[in-house]
Amino acid sequence: MTKSSADLRSPLIARRMDRVASFLAMDVLSAAAAKERRGDSVIHMEVGQPSAPAPRAAREAAKAALDLGRIGYTEALGMSALRERIARHYRDTYGVSIAPERVVVTTGSSAGFVLAFLSLFDQGQRVAITAPGYPAYRNILEALGIEPVTIPLAKADGWIMTAEAIEKAHAEKPLHGILAMSPANPSGTMIGRKALAGLGETCRRLGLWFVSDEIYHGLTYGEPASTALTSDDDAVVINSFSKYYCMTGWRIGWIVVPERLVRPIERLAQNLYISPPYLSQVAALAAFDAMEELEAVKAGYARNRAYLLEELPKVGITEMHPVDGAFYIYADIARFTNDSIGFSKRMLEEAGVAATPGLDFDPIEGSHYLRLSFAGSENDCHETVARLKGWLK
């Protein structure tokens, strides 16, 4: 008996799909939604999504554009007005002058990563990422046939990627690029200006591409975040309107690239998604005029952060990475479990608190870590502590 053509194709499909692990935060969200459909109460601490709506100015601009009736394509690199406004943002916020032509508007930062990885790296090349770190880095790289090289973070180094760690990894087997994030997901820990400059200098000296994920810029609670462009004009910087600007579902972000990469990336964007969504670009442009509203949202995160940092140790969650920015707490729960997935499932089912297991961010040490997002309401944070007090007693 001969196999059908469909049977012959199945192993190939399986091999391709096996490269991409599940995104556990989204799996937890699905389980939490199912629990809610059964009529149960759930406090959502699992996903990095602001509870506040998009700024009023952004919503009104999108409504006005919608009323005009014609929602069409834009240039693949984005509307020129938005690219110019983003370039002005770098001048106003960081004192860095970049040409608007180097700004590429993308369908969320996720598309920005795909465009960056495809334009910078060939299949089989090696890119350093951190553990813990955002899981989609590893999964996208592997889906594209690029090898992620894990750099374990250490408390002695302040839980950040260091130039010394890159030197060591490159000496063991040559790298082709690195990806650093500050403030970080899952921890909110920041790479200081000097350390960030050190990464850039090391990449230049070793001939590596430096990709800097800066999507949580604007959300810091002490020192402001530094952009890699301050010290390395050749860095590829990725940012988004999702986090500080509260526009997750609008799927709009941007990347800043060296001039020589603009045209290759433009060709990729033309073919992968034609152009970013017009309405989202209109809204994003208006969001820059909503700083007062956005700073009020950030003040709410700051209150949530202060409350949880004070109250979580009282329920036994005492070891955390530094929460310099973003809206996450990455906590060591080794005193309770070495099975963060099972712990997360029980916490959802028994306490009604949804949180993301650390294995989403670190395949090894994440077995005894948990990420809690404080992007929700103050009431959510208070209710989470109350439920955990009863559950962890």
Tab-separated table of C-alpha atoms in Angstrom:
chain	number	residue	atom	x	y	z
A	1	MET	CA	0.000	0.000	0.000
A	2	THR	CA	1.403	3.386	-0.968
A	3	LYS	CA	1.028	6.451	1.173
A	4	SER	CA	-1.151	9.272	-0.090
A	5	SER	CA	0.455	12.599	-0.951
A	6	ALA	CA	-1.154	14.042	2.191
A	7	ASP	CA	0.507	11.345	4.303
A	8	LEU	CA	3.883	12.182	2.761
A	9	ARG	CA	3.442	15.842	3.561
A	10	SER	CA	2.493	15.335	7.218
A	11	PRO	CA	6.033	14.687	8.570
A	12	LEU	CA	7.276	17.902	6.942
A	13	ILE	CA	4.449	19.882	8.531
A	14	ALA	CA	5.193	18.316	11.901
A	15	ARG	CA	8.909	19.151	11.686
A	16	ARG	CA	8.145	22.777	10.863
A	17	MET	CA	5.607	23.139	13.635
A	18	ASP	CA	7.856	21.475	16.198
A	19	ARG	CA	10.245	24.413	15.874
A	20	VAL	CA	7.717	26.759	17.452
A	21	ALA	CA	6.854	26.240	21.110
A	22	SER	CA	3.556	27.405	22.534
A	23	PHE	CA	3.330	30.863	24.105
A	24	LEU	CA	2.406	29.868	27.666
A	25	ALA	CA	1.062	33.303	28.600
A	26	MET	CA	-1.541	32.943	25.861
A	27	ASP	CA	-2.284	29.369	26.948
A	28	VAL	CA	-2.953	30.657	30.470
A	29	LEU	CA	-5.164	33.394	29.025
A	30	SER	CA	-7.192	30.754	27.171
A	31	ALA	CA	-7.571	28.653	30.320
A	32	ALA	CA	-8.613	31.746	32.293
A	33	ALA	CA	-11.198	32.644	29.658
A	34	ALA	CA	-12.613	29.124	29.815
A	35	LYS	CA	-12.896	29.410	33.587
A	36	GLU	CA	-14.728	32.724	33.219
A	37	ARG	CA	-17.143	31.171	30.714
A	38	ARG	CA	-18.046	28.679	33.441
A	39	GLY	CA	-19.067	31.636	35.589
A	40	ASP	CA	-15.956	31.757	37.802
A	41	SER	CA	-14.095	34.906	38.789
A	42	VAL	CA	-10.540	35.377	37.504
A	43	ILE	CA	-7.971	38.084	38.223
A	44	HIS	CA	-5.852	38.506	35.106
A	45	MET	CA	-2.153	38.865	35.918
A	46	GLU	CA	-0.921	36.714	33.025
A	47	VAL	CA	-0.631	38.946	29.953
A	48	GLY	CA	1.290	42.154	29.393
A	49	GLN	CA	-1.658	44.207	28.307
A	50	PRO	CA	-2.659	47.609	29.697
A	51	SER	CA	-6.158	47.669	31.148
A	52	ALA	CA	-6.530	51.310	30.078
A	53	PRO	CA	-7.972	52.044	26.635
A	54	ALA	CA	-6.040	53.702	23.849
A	55	PRO	CA	-5.730	57.451	24.429
A	56	ARG	CA	-8.802	59.524	23.617
A	57	ALA	CA	-6.901	61.473	20.955
A	58	ALA	CA	-5.952	58.227	19.204
A	59	ARG	CA	-9.515	56.897	19.261
A	60	GLU	CA	-10.950	60.180	17.991
A	61	ALA	CA	-8.419	60.386	15.179
A	62	ALA	CA	-9.286	56.846	14.085
A	63	LYS	CA	-13.026	57.632	14.197
A	64	ALA	CA	-12.521	60.734	12.079
A	65	ALA	CA	-10.524	58.755	9.530
A	66	LEU	CA	-13.157	56.038	9.486
A	67	ASP	CA	-15.887	58.586	8.792
A	68	LEU	CA	-14.054	59.646	5.646
A	69	GLY	CA	-14.848	56.208	4.303
A	70	ARG	CA	-11.735	55.199	2.419
A	71	ILE	CA	-9.380	52.964	4.389
A	72	GLY	CA	-6.605	51.969	2.019
A	73	TYR	CA	-3.002	50.978	1.780
A	74	THR	CA	-0.179	53.283	2.766
A	75	GLU	CA	3.465	53.049	1.788
A	76	ALA	CA	4.998	49.786	2.972
A	77	LEU	CA	7.318	51.684	5.322
A	78	GLY	CA	4.413	53.613	6.833
A	79	MET	CA	2.893	57.072	6.509
A	80	SER	CA	5.531	59.768	6.146
A	81	ALA	CA	3.865	61.921	8.831
A	82	LEU	CA	4.118	59.103	11.377
A	83	ARG	CA	7.728	58.308	10.466
A	84	GLU	CA	8.616	61.975	10.881
A	85	ARG	CA	6.850	62.119	14.251
A	86	ILE	CA	8.696	59.059	15.501
A	87	ALA	CA	12.009	60.589	14.444
A	88	ARG	CA	11.061	63.748	16.358
A	89	HIS	CA	10.275	61.577	19.393
A	90	TYR	CA	13.898	60.380	19.446
A	91	ARG	CA	15.167	63.943	19.321
A	92	ASP	CA	12.806	65.174	22.039
A	93	THR	CA	13.123	62.174	24.366
A	94	TYR	CA	16.722	61.027	23.968
A	95	GLY	CA	18.500	63.886	22.199
A	96	VAL	CA	19.235	61.541	19.286
A	97	SER	CA	18.891	62.796	15.736
A	98	ILE	CA	17.736	60.208	13.181
A	99	ALA	CA	16.445	60.685	9.648
A	100	PRO	CA	12.718	59.855	9.270
A	101	GLU	CA	13.708	57.659	6.322
A	102	ARG	CA	15.333	55.238	8.779
A	103	VAL	CA	12.030	54.650	10.587
A	104	VAL	CA	9.955	51.666	9.471
A	105	VAL	CA	6.374	51.479	10.752
A	106	THR	CA	5.361	47.852	11.342
A	107	THR	CA	2.322	45.742	12.139
A	108	GLY	CA	3.181	45.584	15.817
A	109	SER	CA	6.659	44.967	17.159
A	110	SER	CA	6.155	41.295	16.254
A	111	ALA	CA	6.351	42.142	12.549
A	112	GLY	CA	9.349	44.306	13.376
A	113	PHE	CA	11.205	41.285	14.755
A	114	VAL	CA	10.388	39.199	11.685
A	115	LEU	CA	11.583	41.968	9.359
A	116	ALA	CA	14.746	42.522	11.402
A	117	PHE	CA	15.654	38.843	11.668
A	118	LEU	CA	15.029	38.194	7.966
A	119	SER	CA	17.088	41.181	6.887
A	120	LEU	CA	19.992	40.689	9.305
A	121	PHE	CA	20.545	36.940	9.522
A	122	ASP	CA	20.776	33.919	7.233
A	123	GLN	CA	19.514	30.464	8.133
A	124	GLY	CA	21.870	28.713	10.502
A	125	GLN	CA	23.396	31.889	11.894
A	126	ARG	CA	23.512	32.391	15.657
A	127	VAL	CA	21.844	35.136	17.712
A	128	ALA	CA	22.328	35.589	21.461
A	129	ILE	CA	19.205	36.057	23.582
A	130	THR	CA	18.734	35.939	27.336
A	131	ALA	CA	17.148	33.512	29.747
A	132	PRO	CA	14.841	34.665	31.149
A	133	GLY	CA	13.606	36.501	28.084
A	134	TYR	CA	10.597	37.092	25.877
A	135	PRO	CA	9.685	33.644	24.449
A	136	ALA	CA	8.712	34.887	20.984
A	137	TYR	CA	12.360	35.801	20.280
A	138	ARG	CA	13.402	32.182	20.498
A	139	ASN	CA	10.321	30.900	18.717
A	140	ILE	CA	10.535	33.339	15.788
A	141	LEU	CA	14.250	32.727	15.334
A	142	GLU	CA	13.745	28.975	15.294
A	143	ALA	CA	10.821	29.235	12.872
A	144	LEU	CA	13.124	31.168	10.516
A	145	GLY	CA	15.918	28.610	10.830
A	146	ILE	CA	18.148	30.948	12.879
A	147	GLU	CA	19.794	29.496	15.969
A	148	PRO	CA	19.027	31.230	19.286
A	149	VAL	CA	21.955	31.108	21.711
A	150	THR	CA	20.852	31.421	25.312
A	151	ILE	CA	22.790	33.702	27.665
A	152	PRO	CA	21.710	32.876	31.236
A	153	LEU	CA	21.258	35.999	33.358
A	154	ALA	CA	22.839	36.113	36.798
A	155	LYS	CA	22.081	37.988	39.994
A	156	ALA	CA	25.765	38.931	40.280
A	157	ASP	CA	25.438	40.841	36.986
A	158	GLY	CA	22.210	42.560	38.031
A	159	TRP	CA	20.117	40.172	35.905
A	160	ILE	CA	21.173	41.855	32.628
A	161	MET	CA	23.006	40.810	29.474
A	162	THR	CA	26.623	41.948	29.759
A	163	ALA	CA	29.391	42.631	27.271
A	164	GLU	CA	31.529	40.036	29.054
A	165	ALA	CA	28.899	37.338	28.535
A	166	ILE	CA	28.728	38.166	24.827
A	167	GLU	CA	32.522	38.015	24.533
A	168	LYS	CA	32.543	34.592	26.175
A	169	ALA	CA	29.727	33.155	24.045
A	170	HIS	CA	31.300	34.494	20.853
A	171	ALA	CA	34.683	32.991	21.768
A	172	GLU	CA	33.117	29.569	22.305
A	173	LYS	CA	31.372	29.627	18.904
A	174	PRO	CA	30.958	32.733	16.726
A	175	LEU	CA	27.757	34.720	17.025
A	176	HIS	CA	26.207	36.866	14.294
A	177	GLY	CA	24.099	39.134	16.493
A	178	ILE	CA	22.610	39.769	19.898
A	179	LEU	CA	19.161	40.787	21.090
A	180	ALA	CA	18.859	42.750	24.329
A	181	MET	CA	15.720	44.149	25.973
A	182	SER	CA	15.436	47.022	28.428
A	183	PRO	CA	13.180	47.300	30.371
A	184	ALA	CA	12.954	43.544	30.162
A	185	ASN	CA	10.108	41.110	29.874
A	186	PRO	CA	9.501	39.164	32.138
A	187	SER	CA	11.239	41.173	34.852
A	188	GLY	CA	11.143	44.893	34.124
A	189	THR	CA	14.889	45.022	34.872
A	190	MET	CA	16.765	47.740	32.960
A	191	ILE	CA	20.191	47.850	31.340
A	192	GLY	CA	21.850	51.085	32.423
A	193	ARG	CA	23.271	53.584	29.957
A	194	LYS	CA	26.888	52.519	30.512
A	195	ALA	CA	26.137	48.784	30.192
A	196	LEU	CA	24.050	49.406	27.076
A	197	ALA	CA	26.916	51.351	25.505
A	198	GLY	CA	29.216	48.462	26.405
A	199	LEU	CA	27.007	46.044	24.490
A	200	GLY	CA	27.069	48.316	21.454
A	201	GLU	CA	30.847	48.712	21.565
A	202	THR	CA	31.329	44.961	21.872
A	203	CYS	CA	29.051	44.296	18.902
A	204	ARG	CA	30.911	46.824	16.750
A	205	ARG	CA	34.281	45.335	17.668
A	206	LEU	CA	33.179	41.750	17.046
A	207	GLY	CA	31.197	42.557	13.910
A	208	LEU	CA	27.814	41.554	15.368
A	209	TRP	CA	24.394	43.056	14.769
A	210	PHE	CA	22.876	44.660	17.868
A	211	VAL	CA	19.077	44.436	18.088
A	212	SER	CA	17.609	46.447	20.974
A	213	ASP	CA	14.027	45.787	22.073
A	214	GLU	CA	12.748	49.002	23.641
A	215	ILE	CA	8.990	48.417	23.652
A	216	TYR	CA	8.649	49.231	27.369
A	217	HIS	CA	10.331	52.607	27.083
A	218	GLY	CA	8.286	55.270	28.821
A	219	LEU	CA	7.367	52.821	31.578
A	220	THR	CA	10.142	53.343	34.134
A	221	TYR	CA	9.934	54.160	37.834
A	222	GLY	CA	13.310	55.753	38.532
A	223	GLU	CA	15.918	56.543	35.935
A	224	PRO	CA	14.572	56.890	32.377
A	225	ALA	CA	15.519	54.181	29.907
A	226	SER	CA	18.341	54.765	27.417
A	227	THR	CA	18.067	53.923	23.740
A	228	ALA	CA	20.831	51.934	22.102
A	229	LEU	CA	20.950	54.642	19.433
A	230	THR	CA	22.545	57.013	21.949
A	231	SER	CA	25.819	55.116	21.724
A	232	ASP	CA	25.424	52.967	18.589
A	233	ASP	CA	23.959	54.526	15.463
A	234	ASP	CA	24.119	51.123	13.733
A	235	ALA	CA	21.842	49.403	16.271
A	236	VAL	CA	18.490	48.083	15.104
A	237	VAL	CA	15.918	49.408	17.567
A	238	ILE	CA	12.427	47.954	17.899
A	239	ASN	CA	9.559	49.722	19.636
A	240	SER	CA	5.784	49.607	19.772
A	241	PHE	CA	2.661	51.570	20.576
A	242	SER	CA	1.315	48.581	22.533
A	243	LYS	CA	2.669	49.163	26.023
A	244	TYR	CA	3.196	52.806	27.047
A	245	TYR	CA	0.606	53.983	24.516
A	246	CYS	CA	-1.987	51.323	25.523
A	247	MET	CA	-2.598	50.197	21.924
A	248	THR	CA	-2.008	46.424	21.974
A	249	GLY	CA	-4.873	45.412	19.676
A	250	TRP	CA	-4.098	48.142	17.152
A	251	ARG	CA	-1.014	46.147	16.125
A	252	ILE	CA	1.268	49.054	15.342
A	253	GLY	CA	4.971	49.460	16.076
A	254	TRP	CA	8.203	50.633	14.497
A	255	ILE	CA	11.856	49.867	13.970
A	256	VAL	CA	14.798	52.185	13.422
A	257	VAL	CA	17.436	50.743	11.115
A	258	PRO	CA	20.689	51.830	9.450
A	259	GLU	CA	20.089	53.499	6.097
A	260	ARG	CA	21.518	50.555	4.130
A	261	LEU	CA	18.789	48.264	5.498
A	262	VAL	CA	15.810	50.455	4.601
A	263	ARG	CA	15.324	49.233	1.039
A	264	PRO	CA	15.792	45.500	1.821
A	265	ILE	CA	13.292	45.807	4.669
A	266	GLU	CA	10.901	47.727	2.455
A	267	ARG	CA	10.919	44.881	-0.070
A	268	LEU	CA	10.186	42.384	2.689
A	269	ALA	CA	7.344	44.494	4.113
A	270	GLN	CA	5.779	44.949	0.665
A	271	ASN	CA	5.566	41.204	0.231
A	272	LEU	CA	4.776	40.091	3.772
A	273	TYR	CA	1.911	42.464	4.618
A	274	ILE	CA	1.863	45.283	1.985
A	275	SER	CA	1.580	48.065	4.595
A	276	PRO	CA	0.754	48.611	8.266
A	277	PRO	CA	-2.970	49.232	8.981
A	278	TYR	CA	-3.979	52.752	7.961
A	279	LEU	CA	-6.364	53.380	10.879
A	280	SER	CA	-3.746	52.237	13.397
A	281	GLN	CA	-1.176	54.600	11.918
A	282	VAL	CA	-3.593	57.533	12.137
A	283	ALA	CA	-4.304	56.670	15.768
A	284	ALA	CA	-0.610	56.222	16.576
A	285	LEU	CA	0.232	59.645	15.201
A	286	ALA	CA	-2.394	61.215	17.469
A	287	ALA	CA	-1.188	59.205	20.500
A	288	PHE	CA	1.942	61.361	20.687
A	289	ASP	CA	-0.327	64.231	21.740
A	290	ALA	CA	-1.778	62.309	24.694
A	291	MET	CA	1.158	62.446	27.114
A	292	GLU	CA	-0.853	63.762	30.057
A	293	GLU	CA	-3.363	60.916	29.776
A	294	LEU	CA	-0.637	58.308	29.312
A	295	GLU	CA	1.372	59.569	32.273
A	296	ALA	CA	-1.750	59.197	34.432
A	297	VAL	CA	-1.981	55.552	33.351
A	298	LYS	CA	1.685	55.083	34.201
A	299	ALA	CA	1.079	56.577	37.649
A	300	GLY	CA	-1.455	53.800	38.210
A	301	TYR	CA	1.170	51.198	37.331
A	302	ALA	CA	3.541	52.847	39.791
A	303	ARG	CA	0.961	52.510	42.578
A	304	ASN	CA	0.370	48.857	41.664
A	305	ARG	CA	4.103	48.206	41.656
A	306	ALA	CA	4.624	49.818	45.063
A	307	TYR	CA	1.719	47.887	46.569
A	308	LEU	CA	2.847	44.499	45.264
A	309	LEU	CA	6.479	45.021	46.220
A	310	GLU	CA	5.304	45.722	49.760
A	311	GLU	CA	2.591	43.066	50.055
A	312	LEU	CA	3.888	40.029	48.128
A	313	PRO	CA	6.705	39.357	50.640
A	314	LYS	CA	4.010	39.085	53.324
A	315	VAL	CA	2.521	36.072	51.519
A	316	GLY	CA	5.935	34.433	51.049
A	317	ILE	CA	6.940	35.759	47.610
A	318	THR	CA	10.184	37.465	48.578
A	319	GLU	CA	12.744	36.926	45.793
A	320	MET	CA	12.215	39.054	42.664
A	321	HIS	CA	14.273	40.529	39.871
A	322	PRO	CA	14.628	44.341	40.043
A	323	VAL	CA	11.399	45.967	38.839
A	324	ASP	CA	12.899	49.058	37.206
A	325	GLY	CA	10.289	49.412	34.473
A	326	ALA	CA	7.554	47.726	32.413
A	327	PHE	CA	4.685	46.285	34.489
A	328	TYR	CA	5.874	42.851	35.615
A	329	ILE	CA	7.155	41.112	38.705
A	330	TYR	CA	9.304	38.062	38.026
A	331	ALA	CA	9.336	36.124	41.267
A	332	ASP	CA	11.257	33.099	42.474
A	333	ILE	CA	8.713	30.640	43.908
A	334	ALA	CA	11.192	27.856	44.745
A	335	ARG	CA	9.925	27.774	48.348
A	336	PHE	CA	6.547	26.649	46.986
A	337	THR	CA	7.344	24.557	43.896
A	338	ASN	CA	9.786	23.475	41.205
A	339	ASP	CA	6.912	23.074	38.722
A	340	SER	CA	5.835	26.538	37.671
A	341	ILE	CA	3.358	25.223	35.083
A	342	GLY	CA	1.561	23.043	37.607
A	343	PHE	CA	1.689	25.833	40.195
A	344	SER	CA	0.186	28.289	37.706
A	345	LYS	CA	-2.613	25.858	36.830
A	346	ARG	CA	-3.477	25.269	40.482
A	347	MET	CA	-3.366	28.957	41.272
A	348	LEU	CA	-5.835	29.641	38.470
A	349	GLU	CA	-8.200	26.814	39.358
A	350	GLU	CA	-8.078	27.131	43.141
A	351	ALA	CA	-7.404	30.846	43.746
A	352	GLY	CA	-8.748	32.332	40.524
A	353	VAL	CA	-5.481	34.204	39.823
A	354	ALA	CA	-4.004	33.845	36.337
A	355	ALA	CA	-0.216	34.247	36.093
A	356	THR	CA	2.416	33.073	33.633
A	357	PRO	CA	4.791	30.229	34.554
A	358	GLY	CA	8.460	31.082	34.337
A	359	LEU	CA	9.120	28.264	31.874
A	360	ASP	CA	7.659	30.563	29.228
A	361	PHE	CA	10.731	32.769	29.642
A	362	ASP	CA	13.445	30.358	30.736
A	363	PRO	CA	13.332	26.648	29.751
A	364	ILE	CA	15.520	25.663	32.705
A	365	GLU	CA	15.432	28.009	35.693
A	366	GLY	CA	11.890	29.091	34.868
A	367	SER	CA	10.586	25.955	36.554
A	368	HIS	CA	10.644	27.876	39.847
A	369	TYR	CA	9.620	31.341	38.631
A	370	LEU	CA	6.309	33.089	38.061
A	371	ARG	CA	5.511	36.320	36.219
A	372	LEU	CA	2.774	38.611	37.505
A	373	SER	CA	1.613	41.559	35.408
A	374	PHE	CA	0.455	44.652	37.280
A	375	ALA	CA	-0.919	46.380	34.170
A	376	GLY	CA	-4.459	45.922	35.462
A	377	SER	CA	-6.422	47.947	37.987
A	378	GLU	CA	-5.403	48.718	41.544
A	379	ASN	CA	-8.366	46.653	42.688
A	380	ASP	CA	-7.003	43.656	40.743
A	381	CYS	CA	-3.679	43.914	42.569
A	382	HIS	CA	-5.361	44.175	45.971
A	383	GLU	CA	-7.648	41.237	45.183
A	384	THR	CA	-4.678	39.152	43.972
A	385	VAL	CA	-2.861	39.617	47.269
A	386	ALA	CA	-6.028	38.811	49.215
A	387	ARG	CA	-6.570	35.581	47.282
A	388	LEU	CA	-2.934	34.519	47.529
A	389	LYS	CA	-2.984	35.072	51.290
A	390	GLY	CA	-5.733	32.518	51.588
A	391	TRP	CA	-4.285	30.116	49.019
A	392	LEU	CA	-0.639	30.103	50.107
A	393	LYS	CA	-1.258	29.924	53.855
